[in-house]
Structure formats: structure tokens, C-alpha cells
Amino acid sequence: METPPQVPPDRTGPGAMDALHEAGIWAALTLQAGPPWLEQFWVYLTSHFDPKSIYTFCFPLAHGLDARVGLMVLWIGLVAEWLNVVLKWFLFGERPYWWIHESGLFSQEELEKLPLRQFPVTCETGPGSPSGHCMIPGAALWPLVTALTAEVARSTRSRVLRLIPFLAYTLFLVAMGLSRIFVLAHFPHQVVTGILAGSALGWGLQRCPPNFRVFRFFVAVAVVLMLSALALHSLATAAGIDLDWSLRLASAWCSDPAWLRPDTRPFASLCRVVGSALGLALAAETPLRRRDEDQLLDGRLRVASTVLALLALQLVHRLPRPSDAAALYRHVVVHYAAGPFLVVSVLPRFIIALRNFLEPSQVPPHTN
């Protein structure tokens, strides 16, 4: 018979945050005591649907359904990730896997009795508040959910059916939050904050979409987001605020040094943001002709283009990464800039050219 989890001992901590953190440890213990199949689900969810999946999976999939919705998913996702990095820098959120050792509230004997486990996805190196796994998808998926809701509303008057997209969105974010608590990457209040901040940001940004055909706008966005983040980091350092404190704690308390992934560092997130904005600029500079857009109304071409985009992005992001930090950051910028350019401009043209070569009778007449 499986023994129940040992709950951290009752005590009065030095402050309200310690009590909140201690309650989070209890929540993680409860989740980790669950059945093995549920453990596999939590680990799979948090490892396969991290913020990077917004760029490599959700964006090309949404773009295949509706080009403008896909672009909004990417746009809101990159803004949300930039804001998440800045909030993490200045909210100084702890992570459970190091807090339990650093807090001083538990003796070594008590720590040895607590059946808490780390996983390969546990050792995030940035601060913990708010949860990026909840905030970034919560923001980026908002335009996709509202578009699906509008599509369902055009097909039925049933209120229950119209609620299905938002219900799925909510269940996904709740499950993501639980998975982050399970692997000791976040406390419950951090995932709740991430969900609320992401949903609010998605709702707000959807109301003021940019013109996705303006090249200079996205170049300016890339420059402003990177320079502003660097300026904030420099000002904080000059003021004596150590924004890299979490890197040292992650290195000290991660069970396996191989689990410390460089792509979880805050500057890797900023490079994803900058690369994606530059990719949107490249896509804006090479827009499809109206004739090509009309051909993509063919469902077969859209499906083919979407499948090819998903495969291409998986291939691009599986290429070997350099170990040097500076080279890694350049690598991230280039690869994430390639994504929007491929999805919006290159691959649709390739699919259209291939179809026109194989089926010349389907080529529409040229019109001025």
C-alpha cells in the first residue's frame, strides 16, 4: 500500500510569503503522491507545451486556420514573453525546488523525510513569478479561442457549444498550472498570477492589432524590446540589484546539472522575442500577392502548407545548439526569425508553385 505524502510540519513562518510558499510545498506533495499515469501526464504537458510551443506549434497551426489569427497569436505571444521576463526580474519570485532549501524553515532531517522529486523539466533558471508557462499561452491563445468561439456561434445558437472553446482554454491553463506545481517549478500563487495576467494581456492586445504588413514597425519593435530590457537590467545592476540571483540558486539546488537548460535563461527568452519580431518584419517585407492568397483559399493547399510549416519548424528548432552563451543567443534570434518568414511567406509560395507545376490546369489566369 502506498504511504501518504509527509506534509511539511506546522509552524509559524517569518511572514505571509513563507506561509504561502509552505502551502505550495504541501500542494506539490499532494500532486506527486498521485498515480504514475498522472505523473506522466503532468511531465508530458509541461515539457511539450512550454512557451516555445507558441512559436513552433500554435502559431503555424493557427495561421493555417486563419492567417490573421495566426499572426495575432505570434504577436501577443512575443509581447507576453517580454513582459513576463521583466516581471520576473522585478518580482523576485522563488521556485519551490530551491526555496525549500534556502528558506531555513526545514531541518535536514525534515527535508530527507519529504518525498519531493525533481524532474528534467524542473530546473528553470529564471525567477518564478509569474509563471511563463501559464502567462504566455494564456495571452497568445486568446485570439485563437475568440476566433473559434465566433466560428461556433455562426454555426449554432447553443450557448453550451459556444462555451466549448473557452472551457478548453480554461482547462488547459489549469492543467498547465498543476503540472508546474507538480514538477516543483512554481508555487500555486505564481501560476494563478500567470493565468490572470496572460488572459488580461491577450484580451487587451487583441483590441489593438498592429498592421502586419508594415516592415519598419516590427523592426522597431525588435529594437525597442531588446534595448529596453537591456536598459532595465543595466539600471537595476547599477542600483545594486542582482537580477541574476536565480541562476546561482538553480545551479546550487538542481538535482542533476544536466537539467539546467540555457534556453530557460531570461536572455534566451528575450532573444526569442527579438527573433520573432524580426521574423514578422521579414514576412511583412515579402507579402504574398493577392493571386497567391486567393489560391490559398483552397483547403488542400492550406492543409499542405500548415503541415509543411509544422514539420519545417520542428526541423529548424532541432538543429544543434552552440554551447557558448553568446553564440547560443545569436542562434536563438536567427532560428526564431526564420519561423514567421517560413510560415507566412516562403512555404505558402513553395506549396503554390508545386501545385501549379503538378496541376498546370489549376493555375488561375493573371489579372491586373
Short mmCIF file of N, CA and C in Angstrom, two decimals, residues 73-244:
data_model
loop_
_atom_site.label_atom_id
_atom_site.label_comp_id
_atom_site.label_asym_id
_atom_site.label_seq_id
_atom_site.Cartn_x
_atom_site.Cartn_y
_atom_site.Cartn_z
N VAL A 73 -1.64 35.48 -32.74
CA VAL A 73 -1.10 34.54 -31.75
C VAL A 73 0.39 34.80 -31.55
N LEU A 74 1.12 34.96 -32.64
CA LEU A 74 2.56 35.20 -32.54
C LEU A 74 2.86 36.56 -31.93
N TRP A 75 2.18 37.58 -32.37
CA TRP A 75 2.39 38.94 -31.87
C TRP A 75 2.13 39.03 -30.37
N ILE A 76 0.99 38.52 -29.92
CA ILE A 76 0.66 38.58 -28.50
C ILE A 76 1.61 37.71 -27.70
N GLY A 77 2.01 36.57 -28.26
CA GLY A 77 2.94 35.69 -27.57
C GLY A 77 4.29 36.35 -27.31
N LEU A 78 4.82 37.07 -28.29
CA LEU A 78 6.15 37.67 -28.09
C LEU A 78 6.07 38.85 -27.12
N VAL A 79 4.99 39.62 -27.17
CA VAL A 79 4.84 40.71 -26.20
C VAL A 79 4.68 40.14 -24.79
N ALA A 80 3.91 39.06 -24.66
CA ALA A 80 3.70 38.45 -23.35
C ALA A 80 5.00 37.90 -22.79
N GLU A 81 5.83 37.31 -23.65
CA GLU A 81 7.09 36.75 -23.15
C GLU A 81 8.03 37.86 -22.69
N TRP A 82 8.08 38.97 -23.43
CA TRP A 82 8.92 40.09 -23.00
C TRP A 82 8.45 40.61 -21.63
N LEU A 83 7.15 40.80 -21.49
CA LEU A 83 6.62 41.31 -20.23
C LEU A 83 6.86 40.32 -19.10
N ASN A 84 6.76 39.03 -19.39
CA ASN A 84 6.99 38.01 -18.38
C ASN A 84 8.42 38.08 -17.85
N VAL A 85 9.39 38.28 -18.75
CA VAL A 85 10.79 38.39 -18.33
C VAL A 85 10.97 39.59 -17.40
N VAL A 86 10.41 40.72 -17.78
CA VAL A 86 10.56 41.94 -16.98
C VAL A 86 9.91 41.76 -15.60
N LEU A 87 8.71 41.19 -15.58
CA LEU A 87 8.03 40.96 -14.29
C LEU A 87 8.84 40.02 -13.41
N LYS A 88 9.41 38.98 -14.00
CA LYS A 88 10.20 38.04 -13.20
C LYS A 88 11.43 38.71 -12.62
N TRP A 89 12.05 39.59 -13.39
CA TRP A 89 13.22 40.29 -12.87
C TRP A 89 12.91 41.08 -11.61
N PHE A 90 11.74 41.74 -11.58
CA PHE A 90 11.47 42.70 -10.50
C PHE A 90 10.49 42.20 -9.44
N LEU A 91 9.91 41.01 -9.64
CA LEU A 91 9.06 40.42 -8.59
C LEU A 91 9.83 39.43 -7.73
N PHE A 92 11.03 39.02 -8.20
CA PHE A 92 11.93 38.17 -7.41
C PHE A 92 11.23 36.90 -6.89
N GLY A 93 10.47 36.25 -7.74
CA GLY A 93 9.74 35.06 -7.32
C GLY A 93 10.63 33.85 -7.10
N GLU A 94 10.45 33.21 -5.95
CA GLU A 94 11.20 31.99 -5.64
C GLU A 94 10.63 30.82 -6.46
N ARG A 95 11.41 29.75 -6.55
CA ARG A 95 10.92 28.49 -7.11
C ARG A 95 10.99 27.42 -6.02
N PRO A 96 10.00 26.51 -5.99
CA PRO A 96 9.95 25.54 -4.88
C PRO A 96 11.20 24.69 -4.74
N TYR A 97 11.82 24.29 -5.85
CA TYR A 97 12.92 23.33 -5.73
C TYR A 97 14.16 23.93 -5.07
N TRP A 98 14.26 25.27 -5.07
CA TRP A 98 15.38 25.84 -4.30
C TRP A 98 14.90 26.50 -3.01
N TRP A 99 13.66 27.00 -2.99
CA TRP A 99 13.18 27.70 -1.80
C TRP A 99 13.17 26.78 -0.58
N ILE A 100 12.80 25.53 -0.79
CA ILE A 100 12.68 24.62 0.35
C ILE A 100 14.03 24.43 1.05
N HIS A 101 15.12 24.61 0.31
CA HIS A 101 16.45 24.51 0.91
C HIS A 101 16.93 25.85 1.46
N GLU A 102 16.61 26.92 0.75
CA GLU A 102 17.13 28.24 1.10
C GLU A 102 16.34 28.93 2.20
N SER A 103 15.10 28.52 2.43
CA SER A 103 14.23 29.24 3.37
C SER A 103 14.69 29.11 4.81
N GLY A 104 15.36 28.00 5.14
CA GLY A 104 15.76 27.77 6.52
C GLY A 104 14.63 27.31 7.41
N LEU A 105 13.47 27.03 6.86
CA LEU A 105 12.32 26.60 7.66
C LEU A 105 12.31 25.09 7.90
N PHE A 106 13.18 24.37 7.20
CA PHE A 106 13.19 22.92 7.33
C PHE A 106 14.60 22.45 7.71
N SER A 107 14.64 21.53 8.65
CA SER A 107 15.93 20.93 9.00
C SER A 107 16.30 19.88 7.96
N GLN A 108 17.54 19.43 7.99
CA GLN A 108 17.99 18.42 7.04
C GLN A 108 17.20 17.12 7.21
N GLU A 109 16.87 16.78 8.43
CA GLU A 109 16.09 15.56 8.69
C GLU A 109 14.70 15.68 8.08
N GLU A 110 14.08 16.84 8.22
CA GLU A 110 12.75 17.04 7.65
C GLU A 110 12.79 16.98 6.14
N LEU A 111 13.84 17.56 5.54
CA LEU A 111 13.95 17.53 4.08
C LEU A 111 14.11 16.11 3.57
N GLU A 112 14.85 15.29 4.30
CA GLU A 112 15.05 13.91 3.87
C GLU A 112 13.77 13.09 3.96
N LYS A 113 12.86 13.48 4.85
CA LYS A 113 11.60 12.75 5.01
C LYS A 113 10.55 13.17 3.97
N LEU A 114 10.72 14.34 3.39
CA LEU A 114 9.73 14.81 2.41
C LEU A 114 9.98 14.12 1.06
N PRO A 115 9.01 13.37 0.56
CA PRO A 115 9.22 12.65 -0.70
C PRO A 115 9.03 13.53 -1.93
N LEU A 116 9.75 14.63 -1.96
CA LEU A 116 9.67 15.54 -3.11
C LEU A 116 10.71 15.14 -4.16
N ARG A 117 10.29 15.15 -5.42
CA ARG A 117 11.19 14.75 -6.51
C ARG A 117 11.32 15.88 -7.53
N GLN A 118 12.50 15.96 -8.11
CA GLN A 118 12.71 16.85 -9.24
C GLN A 118 12.67 16.04 -10.54
N PHE A 119 12.49 16.75 -11.66
CA PHE A 119 12.38 16.12 -12.97
C PHE A 119 13.26 16.90 -13.95
N PRO A 120 13.51 16.34 -15.14
CA PRO A 120 14.33 17.07 -16.11
C PRO A 120 13.78 18.45 -16.48
N VAL A 121 12.47 18.68 -16.27
CA VAL A 121 11.87 19.98 -16.60
C VAL A 121 11.75 20.89 -15.39
N THR A 122 12.28 20.45 -14.24
CA THR A 122 12.14 21.23 -13.00
C THR A 122 13.02 22.46 -12.98
N CYS A 123 14.27 22.31 -13.41
CA CYS A 123 15.30 23.28 -13.09
C CYS A 123 15.30 24.50 -14.01
N GLU A 124 14.21 25.25 -14.00
CA GLU A 124 14.17 26.55 -14.67
C GLU A 124 15.15 27.49 -13.96
N THR A 125 15.84 28.31 -14.72
CA THR A 125 16.91 29.13 -14.13
C THR A 125 16.49 30.57 -13.84
N GLY A 126 15.37 31.01 -14.38
CA GLY A 126 14.91 32.37 -14.10
C GLY A 126 14.06 32.41 -12.85
N PRO A 127 13.74 33.62 -12.35
CA PRO A 127 12.83 33.74 -11.20
C PRO A 127 11.46 33.14 -11.53
N GLY A 128 10.63 32.94 -10.50
CA GLY A 128 9.42 32.15 -10.69
C GLY A 128 8.11 32.87 -10.85
N SER A 129 8.06 34.18 -10.66
CA SER A 129 6.76 34.85 -10.65
C SER A 129 6.69 35.97 -11.69
N PRO A 130 5.67 35.93 -12.55
CA PRO A 130 4.59 34.93 -12.70
C PRO A 130 5.03 33.78 -13.60
N SER A 131 4.26 32.71 -13.59
CA SER A 131 4.59 31.54 -14.40
C SER A 131 4.50 31.87 -15.89
N GLY A 132 5.62 31.70 -16.61
CA GLY A 132 5.60 31.93 -18.06
C GLY A 132 4.83 30.86 -18.80
N HIS A 133 4.85 29.61 -18.27
CA HIS A 133 4.11 28.53 -18.90
C HIS A 133 2.60 28.80 -18.89
N CYS A 134 2.15 29.60 -17.93
CA CYS A 134 0.72 29.95 -17.86
C CYS A 134 0.44 31.30 -18.50
N MET A 135 1.31 32.28 -18.28
CA MET A 135 1.05 33.63 -18.76
C MET A 135 1.15 33.74 -20.28
N ILE A 136 2.19 33.15 -20.87
CA ILE A 136 2.42 33.33 -22.31
C ILE A 136 1.37 32.60 -23.15
N PRO A 137 1.09 31.29 -22.89
CA PRO A 137 -0.03 30.67 -23.62
C PRO A 137 -1.38 31.32 -23.30
N GLY A 138 -1.56 31.75 -22.04
CA GLY A 138 -2.81 32.40 -21.67
C GLY A 138 -3.07 33.64 -22.50
N ALA A 139 -2.02 34.38 -22.83
CA ALA A 139 -2.17 35.57 -23.67
C ALA A 139 -2.25 35.19 -25.15
N ALA A 140 -1.31 34.36 -25.61
CA ALA A 140 -1.19 34.08 -27.04
C ALA A 140 -2.39 33.32 -27.59
N LEU A 141 -2.99 32.44 -26.79
CA LEU A 141 -4.10 31.63 -27.29
C LEU A 141 -5.43 32.36 -27.26
N TRP A 142 -5.46 33.55 -26.66
CA TRP A 142 -6.72 34.29 -26.56
C TRP A 142 -7.34 34.58 -27.93
N PRO A 143 -6.60 35.11 -28.91
CA PRO A 143 -7.23 35.37 -30.21
C PRO A 143 -7.71 34.11 -30.91
N LEU A 144 -7.00 32.99 -30.72
CA LEU A 144 -7.44 31.73 -31.33
C LEU A 144 -8.75 31.26 -30.70
N VAL A 145 -8.85 31.38 -29.38
CA VAL A 145 -10.07 30.95 -28.69
C VAL A 145 -11.25 31.83 -29.08
N THR A 146 -11.06 33.13 -29.16
CA THR A 146 -12.17 34.01 -29.53
C THR A 146 -12.59 33.79 -30.98
N ALA A 147 -11.61 33.49 -31.85
CA ALA A 147 -11.96 33.20 -33.25
C ALA A 147 -12.75 31.91 -33.36
N LEU A 148 -12.35 30.89 -32.61
CA LEU A 148 -13.10 29.63 -32.62
C LEU A 148 -14.50 29.81 -32.04
N THR A 149 -14.60 30.63 -31.00
CA THR A 149 -15.92 30.90 -30.40
C THR A 149 -16.83 31.59 -31.41
N ALA A 150 -16.28 32.56 -32.14
CA ALA A 150 -17.08 33.25 -33.15
C ALA A 150 -17.51 32.30 -34.26
N GLU A 151 -16.63 31.37 -34.63
CA GLU A 151 -16.95 30.40 -35.68
C GLU A 151 -18.06 29.46 -35.21
N VAL A 152 -17.99 29.02 -33.95
CA VAL A 152 -19.03 28.15 -33.41
C VAL A 152 -20.35 28.91 -33.33
N ALA A 153 -20.28 30.19 -32.95
CA ALA A 153 -21.50 31.00 -32.82
C ALA A 153 -22.20 31.18 -34.16
N ARG A 154 -21.43 31.19 -35.25
CA ARG A 154 -22.06 31.30 -36.58
C ARG A 154 -22.76 30.02 -37.01
N SER A 155 -22.37 28.91 -36.36
CA SER A 155 -22.92 27.62 -36.76
C SER A 155 -24.04 27.12 -35.87
N THR A 156 -24.12 27.65 -34.65
CA THR A 156 -25.14 27.16 -33.74
C THR A 156 -25.58 28.26 -32.78
N ARG A 157 -26.79 28.12 -32.25
CA ARG A 157 -27.27 29.06 -31.23
C ARG A 157 -27.10 28.50 -29.83
N SER A 158 -26.58 27.30 -29.72
CA SER A 158 -26.43 26.67 -28.41
C SER A 158 -25.36 27.38 -27.58
N ARG A 159 -25.75 27.86 -26.41
CA ARG A 159 -24.78 28.54 -25.53
C ARG A 159 -23.73 27.57 -25.02
N VAL A 160 -24.13 26.32 -24.81
CA VAL A 160 -23.18 25.32 -24.31
C VAL A 160 -22.07 25.10 -25.34
N LEU A 161 -22.44 24.92 -26.61
CA LEU A 161 -21.44 24.70 -27.65
C LEU A 161 -20.54 25.91 -27.82
N ARG A 162 -21.10 27.11 -27.68
CA ARG A 162 -20.29 28.31 -27.83
C ARG A 162 -19.28 28.48 -26.70
N LEU A 163 -19.53 27.83 -25.58
CA LEU A 163 -18.61 27.92 -24.44
C LEU A 163 -17.46 26.93 -24.53
N ILE A 164 -17.55 25.96 -25.46
CA ILE A 164 -16.55 24.90 -25.52
C ILE A 164 -15.13 25.44 -25.73
N PRO A 165 -14.88 26.38 -26.68
CA PRO A 165 -13.50 26.87 -26.84
C PRO A 165 -12.93 27.49 -25.56
N PHE A 166 -13.73 28.31 -24.85
CA PHE A 166 -13.23 28.93 -23.63
C PHE A 166 -13.09 27.91 -22.51
N LEU A 167 -13.95 26.91 -22.50
CA LEU A 167 -13.83 25.85 -21.50
C LEU A 167 -12.53 25.07 -21.72
N ALA A 168 -12.24 24.74 -22.97
CA ALA A 168 -10.99 24.03 -23.28
C ALA A 168 -9.78 24.88 -22.91
N TYR A 169 -9.84 26.18 -23.21
CA TYR A 169 -8.77 27.13 -22.88
C TYR A 169 -8.53 27.16 -21.36
N THR A 170 -9.61 27.23 -20.60
CA THR A 170 -9.51 27.29 -19.14
C THR A 170 -8.94 26.00 -18.58
N LEU A 171 -9.45 24.86 -19.06
CA LEU A 171 -8.97 23.57 -18.58
C LEU A 171 -7.49 23.38 -18.90
N PHE A 172 -7.09 23.83 -20.09
CA PHE A 172 -5.68 23.71 -20.46
C PHE A 172 -4.79 24.52 -19.51
N LEU A 173 -5.18 25.75 -19.21
CA LEU A 173 -4.35 26.59 -18.34
C LEU A 173 -4.32 26.05 -16.91
N VAL A 174 -5.45 25.53 -16.43
CA VAL A 174 -5.48 24.94 -15.09
C VAL A 174 -4.57 23.72 -15.03
N ALA A 175 -4.67 22.86 -16.07
CA ALA A 175 -3.81 21.68 -16.11
C ALA A 175 -2.34 22.07 -16.20
N MET A 176 -2.03 23.10 -16.99
CA MET A 176 -0.66 23.57 -17.08
C MET A 176 -0.17 24.06 -15.73
N GLY A 177 -1.01 24.81 -15.03
CA GLY A 177 -0.62 25.29 -13.70
C GLY A 177 -0.34 24.16 -12.74
N LEU A 178 -1.18 23.14 -12.74
CA LEU A 178 -0.96 21.99 -11.86
C LEU A 178 0.32 21.25 -12.22
N SER A 179 0.60 21.15 -13.52
CA SER A 179 1.82 20.47 -13.92
C SER A 179 3.06 21.22 -13.45
N ARG A 180 2.99 22.55 -13.45
CA ARG A 180 4.14 23.34 -13.00
C ARG A 180 4.34 23.22 -11.49
N ILE A 181 3.24 23.10 -10.75
CA ILE A 181 3.34 22.86 -9.31
C ILE A 181 3.92 21.47 -9.05
N PHE A 182 3.46 20.50 -9.84
CA PHE A 182 3.89 19.11 -9.68
C PHE A 182 5.40 18.96 -9.81
N VAL A 183 5.99 19.61 -10.82
CA VAL A 183 7.43 19.42 -11.06
C VAL A 183 8.29 20.35 -10.20
N LEU A 184 7.68 21.08 -9.27
CA LEU A 184 8.39 21.98 -8.35
C LEU A 184 9.00 23.19 -9.05
N ALA A 185 8.39 23.60 -10.18
CA ALA A 185 8.87 24.78 -10.88
C ALA A 185 8.19 26.05 -10.40
N HIS A 186 6.98 25.93 -9.86
CA HIS A 186 6.22 27.11 -9.44
C HIS A 186 5.38 26.81 -8.20
N PHE A 187 5.06 27.89 -7.48
CA PHE A 187 4.09 27.84 -6.39
C PHE A 187 2.70 28.15 -6.96
N PRO A 188 1.64 27.72 -6.27
CA PRO A 188 0.28 27.96 -6.79
C PRO A 188 -0.03 29.42 -7.08
N HIS A 189 0.40 30.34 -6.20
CA HIS A 189 0.06 31.74 -6.44
C HIS A 189 0.75 32.27 -7.70
N GLN A 190 1.88 31.67 -8.09
CA GLN A 190 2.57 32.13 -9.30
C GLN A 190 1.84 31.69 -10.56
N VAL A 191 1.25 30.48 -10.54
CA VAL A 191 0.51 30.04 -11.73
C VAL A 191 -0.82 30.79 -11.83
N VAL A 192 -1.45 31.08 -10.71
CA VAL A 192 -2.69 31.85 -10.74
C VAL A 192 -2.41 33.25 -11.29
N THR A 193 -1.34 33.88 -10.82
CA THR A 193 -0.96 35.20 -11.33
C THR A 193 -0.67 35.14 -12.83
N GLY A 194 0.02 34.08 -13.27
CA GLY A 194 0.33 33.93 -14.69
C GLY A 194 -0.93 33.79 -15.54
N ILE A 195 -1.88 32.98 -15.09
CA ILE A 195 -3.13 32.79 -15.84
C ILE A 195 -3.90 34.10 -15.95
N LEU A 196 -4.04 34.80 -14.83
CA LEU A 196 -4.81 36.05 -14.84
C LEU A 196 -4.12 37.12 -15.69
N ALA A 197 -2.80 37.25 -15.53
CA ALA A 197 -2.06 38.26 -16.31
C ALA A 197 -2.10 37.94 -17.79
N GLY A 198 -1.94 36.66 -18.14
CA GLY A 198 -1.97 36.27 -19.55
C GLY A 198 -3.32 36.51 -20.19
N SER A 199 -4.39 36.13 -19.51
CA SER A 199 -5.73 36.33 -20.06
C SER A 199 -6.03 37.81 -20.26
N ALA A 200 -5.67 38.62 -19.27
CA ALA A 200 -5.91 40.06 -19.38
C ALA A 200 -5.10 40.67 -20.52
N LEU A 201 -3.85 40.23 -20.66
CA LEU A 201 -3.00 40.76 -21.72
C LEU A 201 -3.52 40.34 -23.10
N GLY A 202 -3.94 39.08 -23.23
CA GLY A 202 -4.49 38.63 -24.50
C GLY A 202 -5.73 39.40 -24.89
N TRP A 203 -6.60 39.63 -23.92
CA TRP A 203 -7.83 40.39 -24.18
C TRP A 203 -7.50 41.83 -24.59
N GLY A 204 -6.54 42.44 -23.90
CA GLY A 204 -6.22 43.83 -24.20
C GLY A 204 -5.52 44.01 -25.54
N LEU A 205 -4.53 43.16 -25.83
CA LEU A 205 -3.78 43.32 -27.08
C LEU A 205 -4.61 42.97 -28.30
N GLN A 206 -5.57 42.07 -28.14
CA GLN A 206 -6.41 41.72 -29.28
C GLN A 206 -7.24 42.90 -29.75
N ARG A 207 -7.50 43.84 -28.86
CA ARG A 207 -8.32 45.00 -29.20
C ARG A 207 -7.56 46.05 -30.01
N CYS A 208 -6.24 45.94 -30.09
CA CYS A 208 -5.45 46.91 -30.86
C CYS A 208 -4.39 46.19 -31.69
N PRO A 209 -4.81 45.44 -32.70
CA PRO A 209 -3.84 44.68 -33.50
C PRO A 209 -2.99 45.61 -34.36
N PRO A 210 -1.73 45.24 -34.60
CA PRO A 210 -0.86 46.05 -35.47
C PRO A 210 -1.17 45.77 -36.93
N ASN A 211 -0.61 46.59 -37.80
CA ASN A 211 -0.68 46.34 -39.25
C ASN A 211 0.46 45.38 -39.58
N PHE A 212 0.11 44.14 -39.91
CA PHE A 212 1.13 43.12 -40.12
C PHE A 212 1.87 43.25 -41.45
N ARG A 213 1.57 44.28 -42.20
CA ARG A 213 2.27 44.50 -43.47
C ARG A 213 3.31 45.61 -43.40
N VAL A 214 3.53 46.15 -42.21
CA VAL A 214 4.47 47.27 -42.06
C VAL A 214 5.81 46.74 -41.55
N PHE A 215 6.79 46.70 -42.42
CA PHE A 215 8.12 46.18 -42.11
C PHE A 215 8.79 46.98 -41.00
N ARG A 216 8.79 48.32 -41.11
CA ARG A 216 9.51 49.16 -40.16
C ARG A 216 8.98 49.03 -38.74
N PHE A 217 7.68 48.79 -38.60
CA PHE A 217 7.09 48.68 -37.27
C PHE A 217 7.70 47.51 -36.50
N PHE A 218 7.83 46.37 -37.14
CA PHE A 218 8.33 45.19 -36.43
C PHE A 218 9.83 45.26 -36.19
N VAL A 219 10.56 45.92 -37.09
CA VAL A 219 11.98 46.16 -36.83
C VAL A 219 12.12 47.06 -35.59
N ALA A 220 11.31 48.10 -35.54
CA ALA A 220 11.35 49.00 -34.38
C ALA A 220 10.96 48.27 -33.10
N VAL A 221 9.96 47.39 -33.18
CA VAL A 221 9.55 46.62 -32.00
C VAL A 221 10.70 45.75 -31.51
N ALA A 222 11.39 45.06 -32.42
CA ALA A 222 12.52 44.21 -32.03
C ALA A 222 13.60 45.03 -31.32
N VAL A 223 13.93 46.18 -31.88
CA VAL A 223 14.98 47.03 -31.31
C VAL A 223 14.55 47.58 -29.95
N VAL A 224 13.33 48.08 -29.86
CA VAL A 224 12.85 48.69 -28.61
C VAL A 224 12.75 47.65 -27.50
N LEU A 225 12.23 46.46 -27.80
CA LEU A 225 12.08 45.45 -26.75
C LEU A 225 13.44 45.00 -26.23
N MET A 226 14.40 44.80 -27.11
CA MET A 226 15.72 44.37 -26.65
C MET A 226 16.43 45.48 -25.89
N LEU A 227 16.45 46.70 -26.44
CA LEU A 227 17.16 47.79 -25.78
C LEU A 227 16.52 48.15 -24.44
N SER A 228 15.20 48.12 -24.37
CA SER A 228 14.53 48.45 -23.11
C SER A 228 14.85 47.41 -22.05
N ALA A 229 14.88 46.13 -22.43
CA ALA A 229 15.22 45.08 -21.46
C ALA A 229 16.66 45.24 -20.99
N LEU A 230 17.58 45.50 -21.92
CA LEU A 230 18.98 45.69 -21.54
C LEU A 230 19.14 46.92 -20.64
N ALA A 231 18.39 47.97 -20.95
CA ALA A 231 18.46 49.19 -20.13
C ALA A 231 17.96 48.93 -18.71
N LEU A 232 16.84 48.20 -18.60
CA LEU A 232 16.30 47.89 -17.28
C LEU A 232 17.28 47.03 -16.48
N HIS A 233 17.89 46.07 -17.16
CA HIS A 233 18.87 45.21 -16.48
C HIS A 233 20.08 46.03 -16.02
N SER A 234 20.56 46.93 -16.87
CA SER A 234 21.72 47.76 -16.53
C SER A 234 21.41 48.71 -15.38
N LEU A 235 20.23 49.32 -15.41
CA LEU A 235 19.85 50.25 -14.34
C LEU A 235 19.72 49.52 -13.01
N ALA A 236 19.12 48.33 -13.05
CA ALA A 236 18.98 47.56 -11.81
C ALA A 236 20.36 47.17 -11.27
N THR A 237 21.25 46.77 -12.14
CA THR A 237 22.60 46.40 -11.71
C THR A 237 23.34 47.60 -11.12
N ALA A 238 23.18 48.77 -11.79
CA ALA A 238 23.81 49.99 -11.28
C ALA A 238 23.26 50.38 -9.91
N ALA A 239 21.99 50.05 -9.66
CA ALA A 239 21.37 50.37 -8.38
C ALA A 239 21.68 49.33 -7.32
N GLY A 240 22.49 48.33 -7.67
CA GLY A 240 22.87 47.30 -6.70
C GLY A 240 21.90 46.15 -6.59
N ILE A 241 20.99 46.03 -7.56
CA ILE A 241 20.02 44.93 -7.56
C ILE A 241 20.57 43.80 -8.41
N ASP A 242 20.69 42.64 -7.83
CA ASP A 242 21.23 41.48 -8.53
C ASP A 242 20.09 40.74 -9.23
N LEU A 243 19.98 40.89 -10.54
CA LEU A 243 18.92 40.23 -11.29
C LEU A 243 19.29 38.81 -11.72
N ASP A 244 20.52 38.41 -11.44
CA ASP A 244 20.96 37.06 -11.82
C ASP A 244 21.03 36.11 -10.62
#
